[in-house]
Short mmCIF file of C-alpha atoms in Angstrom, two decimals:
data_model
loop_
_atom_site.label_atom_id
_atom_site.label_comp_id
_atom_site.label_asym_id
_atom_site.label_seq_id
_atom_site.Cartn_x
_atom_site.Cartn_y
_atom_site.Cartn_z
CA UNK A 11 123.51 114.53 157.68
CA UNK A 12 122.83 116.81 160.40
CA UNK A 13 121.65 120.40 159.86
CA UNK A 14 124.76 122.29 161.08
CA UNK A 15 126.80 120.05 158.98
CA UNK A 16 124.17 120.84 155.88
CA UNK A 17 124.10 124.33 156.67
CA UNK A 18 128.51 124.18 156.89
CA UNK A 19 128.44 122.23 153.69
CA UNK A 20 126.02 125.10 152.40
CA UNK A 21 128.72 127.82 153.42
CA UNK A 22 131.63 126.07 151.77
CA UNK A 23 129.60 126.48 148.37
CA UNK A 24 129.62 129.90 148.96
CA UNK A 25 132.94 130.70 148.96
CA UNK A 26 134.20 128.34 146.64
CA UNK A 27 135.73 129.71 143.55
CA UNK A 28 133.02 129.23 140.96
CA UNK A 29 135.37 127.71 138.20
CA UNK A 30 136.22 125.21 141.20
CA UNK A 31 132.33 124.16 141.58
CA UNK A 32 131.78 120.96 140.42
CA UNK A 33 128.23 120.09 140.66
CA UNK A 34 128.14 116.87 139.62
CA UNK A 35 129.76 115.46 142.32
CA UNK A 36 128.24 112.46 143.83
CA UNK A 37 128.14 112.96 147.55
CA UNK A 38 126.90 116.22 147.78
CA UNK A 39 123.83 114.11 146.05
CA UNK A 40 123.70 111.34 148.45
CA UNK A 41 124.24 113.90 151.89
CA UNK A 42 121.56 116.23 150.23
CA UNK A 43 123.25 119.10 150.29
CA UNK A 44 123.43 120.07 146.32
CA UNK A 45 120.39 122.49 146.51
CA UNK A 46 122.92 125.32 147.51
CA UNK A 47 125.14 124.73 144.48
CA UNK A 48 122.49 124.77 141.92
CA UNK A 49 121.05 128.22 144.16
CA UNK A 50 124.26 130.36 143.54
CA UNK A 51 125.05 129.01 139.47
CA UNK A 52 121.38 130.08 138.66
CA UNK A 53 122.23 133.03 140.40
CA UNK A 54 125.50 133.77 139.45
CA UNK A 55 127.21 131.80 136.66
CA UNK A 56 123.71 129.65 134.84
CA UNK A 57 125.72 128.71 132.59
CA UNK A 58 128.69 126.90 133.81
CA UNK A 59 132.02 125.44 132.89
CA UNK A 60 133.92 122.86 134.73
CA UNK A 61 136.87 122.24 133.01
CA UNK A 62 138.45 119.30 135.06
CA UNK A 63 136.48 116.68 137.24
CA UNK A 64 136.17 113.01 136.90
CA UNK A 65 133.73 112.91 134.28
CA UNK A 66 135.86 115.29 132.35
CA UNK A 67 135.06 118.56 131.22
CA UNK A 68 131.32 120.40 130.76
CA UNK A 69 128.95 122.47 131.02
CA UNK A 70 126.31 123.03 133.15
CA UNK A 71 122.77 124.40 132.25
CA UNK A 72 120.81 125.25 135.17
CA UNK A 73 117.71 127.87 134.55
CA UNK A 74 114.75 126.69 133.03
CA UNK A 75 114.77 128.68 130.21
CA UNK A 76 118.19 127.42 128.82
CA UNK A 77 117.47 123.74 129.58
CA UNK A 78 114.40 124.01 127.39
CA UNK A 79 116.04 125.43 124.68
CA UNK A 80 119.10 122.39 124.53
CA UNK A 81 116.28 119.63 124.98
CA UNK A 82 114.40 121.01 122.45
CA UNK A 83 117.46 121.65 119.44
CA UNK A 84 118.31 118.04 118.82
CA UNK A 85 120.08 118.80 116.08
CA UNK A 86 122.44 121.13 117.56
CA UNK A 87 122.69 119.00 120.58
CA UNK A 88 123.09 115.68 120.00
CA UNK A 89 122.71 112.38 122.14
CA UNK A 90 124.88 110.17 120.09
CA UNK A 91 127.56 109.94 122.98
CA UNK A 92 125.35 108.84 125.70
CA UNK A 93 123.12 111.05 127.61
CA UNK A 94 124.38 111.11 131.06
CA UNK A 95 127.80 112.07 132.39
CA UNK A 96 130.10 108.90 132.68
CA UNK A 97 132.82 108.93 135.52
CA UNK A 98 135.85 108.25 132.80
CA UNK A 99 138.10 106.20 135.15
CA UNK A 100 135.59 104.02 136.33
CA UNK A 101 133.87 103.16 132.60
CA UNK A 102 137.36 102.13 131.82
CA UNK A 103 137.71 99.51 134.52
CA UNK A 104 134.19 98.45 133.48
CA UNK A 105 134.99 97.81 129.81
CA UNK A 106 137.66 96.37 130.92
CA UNK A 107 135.45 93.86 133.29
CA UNK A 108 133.27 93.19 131.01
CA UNK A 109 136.00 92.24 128.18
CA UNK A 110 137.26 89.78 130.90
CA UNK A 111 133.59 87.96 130.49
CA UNK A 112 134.19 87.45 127.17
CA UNK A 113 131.87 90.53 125.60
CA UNK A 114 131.99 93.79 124.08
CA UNK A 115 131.56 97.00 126.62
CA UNK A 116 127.76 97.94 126.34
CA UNK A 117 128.23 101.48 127.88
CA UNK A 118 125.04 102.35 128.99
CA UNK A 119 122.50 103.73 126.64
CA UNK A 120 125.89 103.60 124.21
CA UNK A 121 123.41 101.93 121.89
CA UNK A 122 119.80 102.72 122.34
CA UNK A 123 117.19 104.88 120.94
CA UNK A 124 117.58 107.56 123.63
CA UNK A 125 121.24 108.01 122.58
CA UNK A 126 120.50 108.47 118.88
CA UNK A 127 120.01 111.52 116.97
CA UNK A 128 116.76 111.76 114.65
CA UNK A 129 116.25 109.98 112.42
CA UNK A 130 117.26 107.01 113.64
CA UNK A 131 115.78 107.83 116.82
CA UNK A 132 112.21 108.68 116.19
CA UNK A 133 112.27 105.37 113.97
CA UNK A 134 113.24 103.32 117.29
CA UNK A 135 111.34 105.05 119.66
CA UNK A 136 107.77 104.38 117.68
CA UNK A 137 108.30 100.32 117.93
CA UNK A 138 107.82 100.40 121.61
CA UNK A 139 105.24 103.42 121.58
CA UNK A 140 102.28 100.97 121.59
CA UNK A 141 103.18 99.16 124.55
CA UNK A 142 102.71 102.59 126.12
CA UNK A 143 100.00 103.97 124.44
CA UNK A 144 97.09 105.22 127.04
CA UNK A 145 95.06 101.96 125.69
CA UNK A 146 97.35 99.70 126.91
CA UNK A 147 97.79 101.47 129.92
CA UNK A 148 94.26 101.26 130.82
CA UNK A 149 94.15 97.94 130.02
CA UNK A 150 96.82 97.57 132.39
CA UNK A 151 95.87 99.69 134.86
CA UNK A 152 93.16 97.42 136.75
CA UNK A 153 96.40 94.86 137.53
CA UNK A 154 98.59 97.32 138.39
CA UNK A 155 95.81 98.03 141.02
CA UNK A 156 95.50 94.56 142.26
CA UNK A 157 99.02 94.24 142.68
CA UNK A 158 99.23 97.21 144.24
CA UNK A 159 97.23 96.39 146.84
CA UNK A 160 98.05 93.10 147.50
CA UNK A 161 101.70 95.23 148.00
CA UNK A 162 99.95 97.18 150.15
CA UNK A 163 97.97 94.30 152.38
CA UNK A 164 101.23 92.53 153.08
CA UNK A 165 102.98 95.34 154.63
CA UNK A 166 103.69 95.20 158.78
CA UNK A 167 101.33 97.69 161.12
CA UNK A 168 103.05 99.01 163.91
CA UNK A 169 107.10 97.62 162.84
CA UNK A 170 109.67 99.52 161.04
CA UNK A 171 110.47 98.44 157.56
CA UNK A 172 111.69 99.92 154.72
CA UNK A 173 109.67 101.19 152.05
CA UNK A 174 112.15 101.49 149.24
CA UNK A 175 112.53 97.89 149.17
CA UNK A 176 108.69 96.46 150.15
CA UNK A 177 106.43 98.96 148.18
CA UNK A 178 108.82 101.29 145.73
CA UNK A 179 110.80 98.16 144.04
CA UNK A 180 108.26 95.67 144.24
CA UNK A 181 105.81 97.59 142.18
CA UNK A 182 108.17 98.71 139.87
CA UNK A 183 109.52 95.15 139.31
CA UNK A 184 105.77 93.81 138.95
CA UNK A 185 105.03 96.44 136.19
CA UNK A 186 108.09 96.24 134.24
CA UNK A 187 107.37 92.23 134.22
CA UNK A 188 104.39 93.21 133.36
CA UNK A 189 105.50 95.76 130.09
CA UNK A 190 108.84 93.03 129.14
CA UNK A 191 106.70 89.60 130.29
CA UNK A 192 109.44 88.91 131.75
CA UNK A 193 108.92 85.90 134.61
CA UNK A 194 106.99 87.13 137.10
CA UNK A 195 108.24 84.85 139.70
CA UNK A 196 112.25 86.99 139.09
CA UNK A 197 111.02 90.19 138.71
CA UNK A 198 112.95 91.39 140.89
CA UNK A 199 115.61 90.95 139.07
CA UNK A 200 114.81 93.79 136.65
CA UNK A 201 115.13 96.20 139.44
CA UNK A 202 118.36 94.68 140.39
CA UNK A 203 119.70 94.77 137.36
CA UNK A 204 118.68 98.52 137.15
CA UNK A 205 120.64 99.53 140.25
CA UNK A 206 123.72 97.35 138.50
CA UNK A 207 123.53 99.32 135.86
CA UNK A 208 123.51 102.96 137.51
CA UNK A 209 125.95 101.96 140.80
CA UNK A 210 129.81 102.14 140.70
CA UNK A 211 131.54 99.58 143.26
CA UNK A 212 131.01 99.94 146.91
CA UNK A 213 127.39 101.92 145.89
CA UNK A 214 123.88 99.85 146.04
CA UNK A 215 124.36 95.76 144.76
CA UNK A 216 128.11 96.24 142.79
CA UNK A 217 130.86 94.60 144.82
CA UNK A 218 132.83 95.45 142.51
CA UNK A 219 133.82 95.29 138.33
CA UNK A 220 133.68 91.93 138.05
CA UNK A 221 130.91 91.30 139.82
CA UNK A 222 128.82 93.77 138.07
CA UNK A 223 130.24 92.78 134.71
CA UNK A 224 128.63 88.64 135.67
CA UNK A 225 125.13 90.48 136.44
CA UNK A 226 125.30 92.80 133.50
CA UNK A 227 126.44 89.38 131.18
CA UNK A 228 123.13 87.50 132.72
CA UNK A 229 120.70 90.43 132.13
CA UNK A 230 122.16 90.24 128.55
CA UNK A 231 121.63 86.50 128.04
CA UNK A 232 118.53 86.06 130.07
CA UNK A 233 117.27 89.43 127.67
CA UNK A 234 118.63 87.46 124.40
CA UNK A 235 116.88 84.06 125.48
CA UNK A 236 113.40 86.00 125.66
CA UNK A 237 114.04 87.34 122.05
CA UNK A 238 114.94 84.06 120.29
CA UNK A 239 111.57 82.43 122.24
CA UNK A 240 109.63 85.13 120.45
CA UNK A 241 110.86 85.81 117.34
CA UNK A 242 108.76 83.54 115.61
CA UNK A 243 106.31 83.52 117.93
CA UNK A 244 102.52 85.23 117.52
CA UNK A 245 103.08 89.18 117.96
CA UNK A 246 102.74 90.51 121.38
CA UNK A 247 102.03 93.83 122.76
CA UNK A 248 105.32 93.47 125.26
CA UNK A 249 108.29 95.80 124.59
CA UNK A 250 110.25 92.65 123.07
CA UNK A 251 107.73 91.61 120.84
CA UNK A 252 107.22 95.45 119.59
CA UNK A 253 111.14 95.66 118.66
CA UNK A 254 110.40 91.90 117.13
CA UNK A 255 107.61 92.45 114.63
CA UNK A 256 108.95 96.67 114.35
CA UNK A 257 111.02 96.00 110.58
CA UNK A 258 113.15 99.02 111.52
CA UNK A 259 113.95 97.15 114.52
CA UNK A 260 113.84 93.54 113.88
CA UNK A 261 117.39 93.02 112.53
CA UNK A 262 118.85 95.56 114.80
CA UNK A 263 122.31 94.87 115.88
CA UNK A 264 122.88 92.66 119.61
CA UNK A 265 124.28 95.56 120.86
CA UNK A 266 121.80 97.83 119.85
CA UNK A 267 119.15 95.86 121.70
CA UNK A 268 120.77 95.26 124.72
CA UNK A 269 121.26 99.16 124.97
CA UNK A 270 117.24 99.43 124.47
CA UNK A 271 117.08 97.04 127.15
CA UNK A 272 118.73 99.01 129.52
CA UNK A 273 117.02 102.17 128.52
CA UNK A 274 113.71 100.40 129.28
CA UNK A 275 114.92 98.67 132.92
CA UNK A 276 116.67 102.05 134.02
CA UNK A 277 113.81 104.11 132.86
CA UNK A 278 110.80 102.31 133.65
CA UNK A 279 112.43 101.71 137.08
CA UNK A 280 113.71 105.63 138.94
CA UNK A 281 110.87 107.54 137.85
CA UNK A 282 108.37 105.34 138.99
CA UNK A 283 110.24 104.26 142.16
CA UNK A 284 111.93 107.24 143.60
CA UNK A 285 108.87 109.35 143.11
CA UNK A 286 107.19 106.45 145.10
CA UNK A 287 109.47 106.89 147.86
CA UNK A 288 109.58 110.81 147.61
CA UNK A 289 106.15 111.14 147.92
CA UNK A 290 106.27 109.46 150.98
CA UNK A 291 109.59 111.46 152.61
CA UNK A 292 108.38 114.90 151.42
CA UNK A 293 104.39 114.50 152.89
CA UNK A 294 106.07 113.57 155.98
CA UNK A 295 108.33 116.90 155.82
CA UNK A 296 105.28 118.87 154.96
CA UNK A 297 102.36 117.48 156.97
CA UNK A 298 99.97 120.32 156.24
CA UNK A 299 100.30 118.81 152.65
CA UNK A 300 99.91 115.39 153.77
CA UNK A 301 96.90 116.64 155.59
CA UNK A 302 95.44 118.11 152.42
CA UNK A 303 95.93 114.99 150.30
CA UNK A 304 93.77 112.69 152.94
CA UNK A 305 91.06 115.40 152.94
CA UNK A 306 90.95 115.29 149.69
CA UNK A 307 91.99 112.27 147.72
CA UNK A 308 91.21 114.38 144.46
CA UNK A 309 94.39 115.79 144.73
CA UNK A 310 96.17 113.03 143.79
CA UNK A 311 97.49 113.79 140.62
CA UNK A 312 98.22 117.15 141.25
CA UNK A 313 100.88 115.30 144.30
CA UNK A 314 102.01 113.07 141.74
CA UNK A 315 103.23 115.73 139.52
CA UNK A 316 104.68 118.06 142.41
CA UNK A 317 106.73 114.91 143.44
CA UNK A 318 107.87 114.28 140.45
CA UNK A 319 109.11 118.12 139.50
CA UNK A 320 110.19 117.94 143.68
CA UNK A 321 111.79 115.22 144.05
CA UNK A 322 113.25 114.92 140.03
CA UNK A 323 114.48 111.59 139.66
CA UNK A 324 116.92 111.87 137.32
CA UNK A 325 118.52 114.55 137.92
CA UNK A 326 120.16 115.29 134.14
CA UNK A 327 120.51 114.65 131.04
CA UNK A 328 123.57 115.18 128.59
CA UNK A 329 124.48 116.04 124.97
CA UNK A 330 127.36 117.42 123.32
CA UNK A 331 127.33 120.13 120.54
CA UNK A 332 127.87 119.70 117.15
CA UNK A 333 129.11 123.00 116.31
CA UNK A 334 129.44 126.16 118.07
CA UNK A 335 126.55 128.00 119.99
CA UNK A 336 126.08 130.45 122.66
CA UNK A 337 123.72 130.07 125.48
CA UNK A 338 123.47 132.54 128.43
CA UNK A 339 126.17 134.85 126.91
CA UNK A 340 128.74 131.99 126.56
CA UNK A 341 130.01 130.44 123.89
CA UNK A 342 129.73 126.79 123.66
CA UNK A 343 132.55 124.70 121.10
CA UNK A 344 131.42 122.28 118.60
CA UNK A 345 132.43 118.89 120.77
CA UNK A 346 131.69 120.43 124.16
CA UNK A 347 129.63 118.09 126.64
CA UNK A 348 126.26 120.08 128.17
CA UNK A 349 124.41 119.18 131.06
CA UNK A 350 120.79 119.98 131.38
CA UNK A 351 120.46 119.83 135.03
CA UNK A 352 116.61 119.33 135.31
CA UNK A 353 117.04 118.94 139.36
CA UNK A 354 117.98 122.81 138.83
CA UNK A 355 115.42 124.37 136.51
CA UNK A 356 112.75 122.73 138.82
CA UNK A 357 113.85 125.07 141.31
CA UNK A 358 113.91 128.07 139.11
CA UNK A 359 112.54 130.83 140.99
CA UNK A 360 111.63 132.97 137.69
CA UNK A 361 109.61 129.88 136.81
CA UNK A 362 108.38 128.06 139.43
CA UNK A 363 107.09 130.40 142.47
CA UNK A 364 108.13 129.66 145.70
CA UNK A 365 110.39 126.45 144.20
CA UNK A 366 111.92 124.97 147.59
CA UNK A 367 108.02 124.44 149.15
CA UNK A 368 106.37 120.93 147.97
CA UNK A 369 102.45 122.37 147.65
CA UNK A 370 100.48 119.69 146.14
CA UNK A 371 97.65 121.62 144.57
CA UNK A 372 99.56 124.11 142.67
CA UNK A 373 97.78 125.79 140.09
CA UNK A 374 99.90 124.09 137.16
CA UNK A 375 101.29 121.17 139.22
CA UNK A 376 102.55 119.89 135.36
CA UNK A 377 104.66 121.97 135.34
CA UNK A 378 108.22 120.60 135.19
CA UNK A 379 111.31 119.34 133.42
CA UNK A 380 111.78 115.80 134.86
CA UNK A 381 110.50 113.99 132.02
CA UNK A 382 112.22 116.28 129.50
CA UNK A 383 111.23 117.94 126.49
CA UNK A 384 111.42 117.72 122.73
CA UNK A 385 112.40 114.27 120.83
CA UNK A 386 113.77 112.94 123.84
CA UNK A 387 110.65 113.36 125.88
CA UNK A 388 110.43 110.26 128.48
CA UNK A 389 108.58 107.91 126.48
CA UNK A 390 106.60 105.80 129.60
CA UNK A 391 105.88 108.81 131.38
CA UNK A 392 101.92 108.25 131.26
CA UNK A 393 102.82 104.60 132.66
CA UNK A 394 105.14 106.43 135.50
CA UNK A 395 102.11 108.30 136.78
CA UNK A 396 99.27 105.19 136.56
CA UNK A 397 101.02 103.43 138.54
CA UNK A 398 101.88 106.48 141.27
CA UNK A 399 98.62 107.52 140.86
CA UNK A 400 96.86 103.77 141.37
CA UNK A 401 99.18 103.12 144.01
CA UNK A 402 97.97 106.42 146.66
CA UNK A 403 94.62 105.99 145.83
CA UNK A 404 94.85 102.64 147.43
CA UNK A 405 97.30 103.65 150.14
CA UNK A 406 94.71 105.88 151.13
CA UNK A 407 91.90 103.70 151.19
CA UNK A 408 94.07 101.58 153.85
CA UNK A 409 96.49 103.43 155.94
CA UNK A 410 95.45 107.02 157.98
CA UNK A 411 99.28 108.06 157.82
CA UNK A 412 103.19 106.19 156.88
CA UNK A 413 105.30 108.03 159.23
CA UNK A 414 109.25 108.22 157.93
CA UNK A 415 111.48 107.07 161.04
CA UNK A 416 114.95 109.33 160.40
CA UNK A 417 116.74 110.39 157.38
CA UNK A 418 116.39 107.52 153.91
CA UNK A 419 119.93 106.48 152.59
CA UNK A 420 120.33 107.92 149.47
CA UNK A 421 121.73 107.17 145.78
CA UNK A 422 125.78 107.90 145.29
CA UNK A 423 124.60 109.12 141.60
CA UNK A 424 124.29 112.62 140.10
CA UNK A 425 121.98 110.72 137.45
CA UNK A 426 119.36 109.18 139.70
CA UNK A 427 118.25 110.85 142.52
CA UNK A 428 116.86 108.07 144.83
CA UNK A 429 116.72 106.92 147.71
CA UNK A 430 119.00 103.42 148.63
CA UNK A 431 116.37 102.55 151.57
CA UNK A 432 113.94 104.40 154.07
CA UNK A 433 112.42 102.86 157.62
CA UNK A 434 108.68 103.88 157.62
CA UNK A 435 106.11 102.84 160.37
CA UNK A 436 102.23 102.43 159.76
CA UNK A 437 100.84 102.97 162.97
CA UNK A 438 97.70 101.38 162.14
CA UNK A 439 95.05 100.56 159.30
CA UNK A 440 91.65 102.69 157.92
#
């Protein structure tokens, strides 16, 4: 989108009746221009009611202080309904698809650990916490590097290509093979199967309900194949094996595990990925910072965690109140669906200072909302930034500068905020 039509969709927010602002809506995600909505509700209205838009009714939660303080009351906001805002018209037409294959609807995260309420969800959550424990991501970490630079070796000097699809996915898919041993050799599947989950028709891979009720059906089966081969096999430190030889999880209910299944796909796949790619976008809109990072490598980190609050790629989380409260001088009903727009409190300026500029060596560059807080805290975070981390240390031992050629297509999702593909050259190598 062009700046004059950013700055005229900025304007139009302005003026907008705030009761009319809905700001989940898709495309102001995908043309970029949401900052301006999320500017005027912290300012004006941070706590935000939308009483009629295609996902229904909410509220919206947008300064840091009030998004800390829903993530971290579990027991007055509860995940049991899901924990992202579902178009209602559209997850019809899916269950519907999806009964037409012959199986019950498997709403995402419907039916896994993220989506239940303690203590159920604790319980769940600690049968796949070893698979992510910092000793098994060292131990991973030296393949992750080799992979990642084998990534990195293949790619074209001098020729367009796009990044999203030859660096962000690929190492993604290779890792999450790595954490499900799942066949390496269809990896990217996993990835696929990610953006069928997330996409409505005529958005990323999904034709439309049908087809994306066939692919959902074979990530089910092919997921249900690589249980029965291991259930009586020798334990494993893979996420399947974990739920296997986990008793609170080893007679879990089908649908249950498929839900965990998706959890695991969808969230070991945006983080890592569209921070991945919005490292790359944002040093190339601020290339004093990019000039920084290849003075000094050391900084790293500290650009891996400014990404990640900058870029923030999912941009909420949901829960739903069971009973009433009041936030921000309103009063939320018992039943009421919240939205804790992380995207927003990132770019709180009584937080963060100076929000809107990506500075890499900020003084407390960890400090940010995108992997959540409380209970719910994002579970493979430490796994999110080895492989970010592993993955610029080599790009910097091989490439003096990835220049971004024009504006990345971006995801038609208020959920993840990511980037559908992005032409890069590298002009030449170290």
């Amino acid at each position: 989108m062009s700046v004059a039509l950013k700055t005229a969709a900025a304007d139009d927010v302005w003026i907008t009746p705030l009761e009319a602002l809905n700001p989940a809506s898709p495309p102001r995600f995908q043309n970029d221009t949401i900052w301006p909505v999320f500017e005027r509700l912290r300012r004006e209205d941070p706590v935000h009611f939308t009483p009629e838009s295609e996902f229904g009714p909410y509220w919206s939660v947008t300064r840091w202080e009030d998004i800390l303080a829903v993530d971290t009351d579990h027991e007055t906001f509860s995940s049991a309904d899901g924990i992202a805002l579902a178009n209602l018209a559209l997850r019809d037409a899916q269950d519907a698809a999806m009964r037409a294959m012959g199986r019950e609807p498997n709403r995402r995260n419907s039916s896994s650990f993220i989506s239940m309420d303690e203590p159920e969800h604790s319980v769940q959550r600690k049968a796949v916490s070893p698979t992510l424990a910092p000793s098994n991501i060292a131990a991973m970490s030296p393949v992750v590097r080799e992979r990642a630079g084998a990534i990195l070796d293949s790619l074209p000097i001098g020729q367009p290509f796009d990044w999203v699809d030859l660096v962000s996915k690929e190492l993604t898919a290779m890792t999450l093979a790595t954490l499900f041993d799942f066949p390496f050799e269809h990896r990217r599947k996993l990835t696929h199967w990610s953006d069928i989950f997330t996409n409505q028709p005529g958005h990323g891979p999904v034709e439309s309900f049908e087809q994306k009720a066939r692919e959902m059906v074979e990530c089910f089966t092919a997921f249900e194949g690589l249980w029965k081969e291991r259930v009586d096999a020798e334990p494993s430190i893979d996420l399947i094996s974990m739920l296997i030889n986990n008793p609170h999880t080893r007679d879990m209910p089908l649908l249950q595990y498929q839900g965990n299944v998706v959890l695991l796909i969808i969230g070991g796949n945006d983080t890592t990925r569209n921070t991945i790619s919005g490292s790359i976008y944002n040093l190339n809109k601020f290339p004093a910072e990019y000039d920084k990072l290849r003075a000094n490598p050391a900084l790293i980190p500290s650009m891996v965690s400014e990404t990640i609050r900058y870029q923030t790629p999912l941009a909420h989380m949901s829960r739903v109140a069971t009973r009433d409260v009041e936030i921000g001088g309103k009063t939320i009903k018992a039943g009421d669906q919240v939205v804790m727009w992380y995207i927003s409190g990132n770019r709180d300026e009584n937080v963060v200072e100076n929000p809107n500029a990506y500075i890499i060596d900020r003084e407390r560059p960890r400090q940010h909302l995108s992997f959540g807080f409380g209970v719910h805290r994002c579970v493979g975070n430490r796994v999110a930034e080895m492989q970010l981390t592993i993955i610029w240390e080599e790009i910097l031992k091989r490439f003096p500068r990835i220049e971004v050629i024009g504006e990345p297509v971006r995801s038609y999702s208020s959920f993840v905020h990511g980037f559908e593909s992005m032409q890069v050259v590298i002009p030449a190598r170290a």
